[in-house]
Each structure stands twice: as C-alpha cells, then as structure tokens.
Coordinates of C-alpha atoms in Angstrom, one line a residue:
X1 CA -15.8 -13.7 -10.1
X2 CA -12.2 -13.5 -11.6
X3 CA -8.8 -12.6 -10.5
X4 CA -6.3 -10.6 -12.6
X5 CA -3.0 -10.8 -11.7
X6 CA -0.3 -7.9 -11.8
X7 CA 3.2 -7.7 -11.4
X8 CA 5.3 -4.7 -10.8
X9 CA 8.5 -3.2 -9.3
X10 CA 9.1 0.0 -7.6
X11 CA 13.0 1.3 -6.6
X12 CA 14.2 3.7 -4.2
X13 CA 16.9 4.6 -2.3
X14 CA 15.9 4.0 0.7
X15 CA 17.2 0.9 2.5
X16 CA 14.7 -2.3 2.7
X17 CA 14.7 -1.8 6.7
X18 CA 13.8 1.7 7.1
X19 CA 11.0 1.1 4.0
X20 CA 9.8 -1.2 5.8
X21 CA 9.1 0.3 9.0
X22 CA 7.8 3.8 7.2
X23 CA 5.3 1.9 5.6
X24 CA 4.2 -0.9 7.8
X25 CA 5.1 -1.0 11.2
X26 CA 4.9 2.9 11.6
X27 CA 2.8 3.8 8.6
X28 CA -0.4 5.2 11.0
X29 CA 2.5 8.2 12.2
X30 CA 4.4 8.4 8.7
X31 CA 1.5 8.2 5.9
X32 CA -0.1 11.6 7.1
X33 CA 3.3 13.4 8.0
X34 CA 4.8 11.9 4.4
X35 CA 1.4 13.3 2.3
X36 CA -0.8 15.6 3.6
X37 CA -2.1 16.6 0.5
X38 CA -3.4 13.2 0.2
X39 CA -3.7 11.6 3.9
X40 CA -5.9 13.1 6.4
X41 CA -5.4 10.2 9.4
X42 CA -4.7 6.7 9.7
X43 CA -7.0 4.3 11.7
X44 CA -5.5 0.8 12.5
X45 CA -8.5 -0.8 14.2
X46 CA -7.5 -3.9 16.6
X47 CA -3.7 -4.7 17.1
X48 CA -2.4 -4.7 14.0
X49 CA -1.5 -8.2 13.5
X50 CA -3.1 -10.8 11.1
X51 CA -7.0 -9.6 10.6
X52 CA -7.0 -6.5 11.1
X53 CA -8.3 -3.5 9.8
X54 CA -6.3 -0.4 8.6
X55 CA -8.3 2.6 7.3
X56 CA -6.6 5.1 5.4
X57 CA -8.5 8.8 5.5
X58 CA -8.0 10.9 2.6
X59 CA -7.9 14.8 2.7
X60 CA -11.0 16.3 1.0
X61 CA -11.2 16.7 -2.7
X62 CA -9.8 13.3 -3.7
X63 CA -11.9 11.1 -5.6
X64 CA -11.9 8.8 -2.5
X65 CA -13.3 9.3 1.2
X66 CA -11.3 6.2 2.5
X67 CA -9.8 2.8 2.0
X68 CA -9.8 -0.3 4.3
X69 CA -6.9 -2.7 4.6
X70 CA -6.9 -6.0 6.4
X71 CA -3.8 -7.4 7.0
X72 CA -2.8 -10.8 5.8
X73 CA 0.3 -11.5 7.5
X74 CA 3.9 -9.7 7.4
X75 CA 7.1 -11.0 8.2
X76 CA 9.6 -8.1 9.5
X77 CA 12.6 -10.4 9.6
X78 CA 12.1 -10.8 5.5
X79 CA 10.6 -7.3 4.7
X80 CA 7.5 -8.7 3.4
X81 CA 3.5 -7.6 3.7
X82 CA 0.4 -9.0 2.7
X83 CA -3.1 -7.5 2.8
X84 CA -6.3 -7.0 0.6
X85 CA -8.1 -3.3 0.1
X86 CA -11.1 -4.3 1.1
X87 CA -13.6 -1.1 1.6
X88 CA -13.2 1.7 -0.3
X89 CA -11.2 3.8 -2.6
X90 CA -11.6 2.3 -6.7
X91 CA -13.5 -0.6 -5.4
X92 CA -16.8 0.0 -6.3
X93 CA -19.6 -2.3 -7.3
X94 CA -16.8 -3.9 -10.1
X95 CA -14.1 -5.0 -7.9
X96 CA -14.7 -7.3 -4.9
X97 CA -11.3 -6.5 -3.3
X98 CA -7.5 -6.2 -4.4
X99 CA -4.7 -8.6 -2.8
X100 CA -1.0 -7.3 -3.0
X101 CA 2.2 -9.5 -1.8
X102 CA 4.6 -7.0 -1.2
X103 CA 8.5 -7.8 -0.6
X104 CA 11.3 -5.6 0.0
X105 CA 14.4 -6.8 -1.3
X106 CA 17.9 -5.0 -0.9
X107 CA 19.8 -3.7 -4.2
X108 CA 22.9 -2.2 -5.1
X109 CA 24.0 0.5 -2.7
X110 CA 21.5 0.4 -0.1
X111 CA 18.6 1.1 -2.2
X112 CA 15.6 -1.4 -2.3
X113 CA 13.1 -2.9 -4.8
X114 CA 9.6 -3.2 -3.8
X115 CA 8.1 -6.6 -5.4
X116 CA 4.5 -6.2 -5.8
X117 CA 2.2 -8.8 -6.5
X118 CA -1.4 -7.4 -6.7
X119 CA -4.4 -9.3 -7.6
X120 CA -8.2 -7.9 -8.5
X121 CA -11.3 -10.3 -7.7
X122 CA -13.7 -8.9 -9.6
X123 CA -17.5 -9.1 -9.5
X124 CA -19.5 -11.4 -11.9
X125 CA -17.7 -11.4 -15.4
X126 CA -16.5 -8.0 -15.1
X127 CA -13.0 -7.4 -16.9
X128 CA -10.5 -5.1 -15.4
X129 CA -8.4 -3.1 -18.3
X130 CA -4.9 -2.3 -18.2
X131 CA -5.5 1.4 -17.8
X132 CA -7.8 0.6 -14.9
X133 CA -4.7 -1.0 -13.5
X134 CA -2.5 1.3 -14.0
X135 CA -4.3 4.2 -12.9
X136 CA -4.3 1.9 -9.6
X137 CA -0.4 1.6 -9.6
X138 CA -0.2 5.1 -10.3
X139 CA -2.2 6.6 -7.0
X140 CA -0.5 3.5 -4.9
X141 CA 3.3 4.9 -6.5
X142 CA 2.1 8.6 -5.4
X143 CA 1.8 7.7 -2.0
X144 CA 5.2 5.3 -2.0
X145 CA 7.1 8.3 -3.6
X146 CA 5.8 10.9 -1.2
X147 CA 6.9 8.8 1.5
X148 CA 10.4 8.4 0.0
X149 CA 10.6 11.9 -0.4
X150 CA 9.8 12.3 3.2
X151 CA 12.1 9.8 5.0
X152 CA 15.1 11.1 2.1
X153 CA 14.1 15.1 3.8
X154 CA 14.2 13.4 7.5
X155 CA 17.1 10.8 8.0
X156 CA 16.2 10.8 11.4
X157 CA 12.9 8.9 10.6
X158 CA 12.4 5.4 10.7
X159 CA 15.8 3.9 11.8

C-alpha cells in the first residue's frame, strides 16, 4: 500500500461559520437541497460523532451509486473536519480509501479558504496519477460550489 498526499485550497464568499455548518453539522438537509442534480439523500448512520458512517446517495446517471464517509473527528469551535471516503464512489479495487483534513479559515471580507489535505492509500503498488487526482478534486469542488451557490441564493440558510 502507499499514500499520496495532496494539497489544495478552495475560496468562497461565504463566511468560515455558515460553511461550516452547510457542510458538516447540517450537510444531511443542505447537500440534497444544494445539488439535486447530483444528490439523491443523505444517510448519516449512528450519531454523527467520531466513527460514524455518512452515506452520500447520488441521483441516477452518475458514474457513482454512493459514497461512505466515517468521520474522524471535527472541531466546530476551529472550523475543522476530518474523515476518510471509505465505500464507494472512485474507490474501486485501486484505492483502499481517501483521508481529507479539512480547515476553514477566515479571509479578507468575510470570505473563507477551505484547507484540504487529502490523502489516497492505495492498494498494492498501484500509482495514483495526477489526473486521477484531479478528476477527484474536480467532482469534490462541484459539490462545494453547488453548495455555495445555494447558501449565496438563500441567506437565510445556515446562520
């Protein structure tokens, strides 16, 4: 097995606090509200707390029935989230699972930075590529941007 590490950055305009709460602590309600093209249901099995299981539902036609998430730990005083895709989605028989350390952090004007650290255990001596990756990032920014869109469209939302 080896583990490739990743490092990227997303910005938005939405305030650390109120991404935060979209996509953790109400992300079951918000996910298939925020992309219904994408999101058919979110299952959060258990309490939500460390251990347990999250699975995402897509909508028919995607290339992926569903993904499963268990949670690692999050810290909602610091805006930060941990968990590994574990079932699912571009897993396969290649990839084992995929860890991300996700932080929050506040930037000029309200907006926010999203500081993603994502790492791929993958099976035997199998080699991720860099378009593998970012194909990855690329269906993980859809869903973050179609959330934006979504709490921008309903200030209400999230507070």
């Amino acid at each position: 097995m080896g583990v490739i590490t990743y490092d990227f950055e997303v910005t938005s305009p939405i305030s650390p606090a109120r991404l935060f709460k979209a996509l953790v602590l109400e992300g079951d309600k918000v996910y298939p509200r925020a992309a219904p093209h994408a999101i058919k249901s979110v299952e959060l099995q258990e309490d939500g707390k460390l251990g347990s299981i999250v699975k995402i539902n897509f909508v028919e036609g995607l290339p992926f029935q569903y993904v499963k998430h268990k949670i690692e730990g999050h810290d909602k005083d610091n805006f930060s989230y941990n968990y590994s895709l574990i079932e699912g989605g571009p897993l396969g028989d290649k990839i084992e699972k995929i860890s991300y350390e996700n932080k929050f952090v506040a930037a000029a004007d309200g907006e926010s930075v999203c500081k993603s650290l994502m790492k791929f255990y993958t099976v035997g001596d199998y080699v991720i590529t860099e378009d593998e990756i970012k194909a990855h990032i690329g269906r993980t920014e859809g869903v973050y941007k179609a959330i934006e869109t979504y709490l921008l469209a309903n200030p209400h939302v999230c507070n």
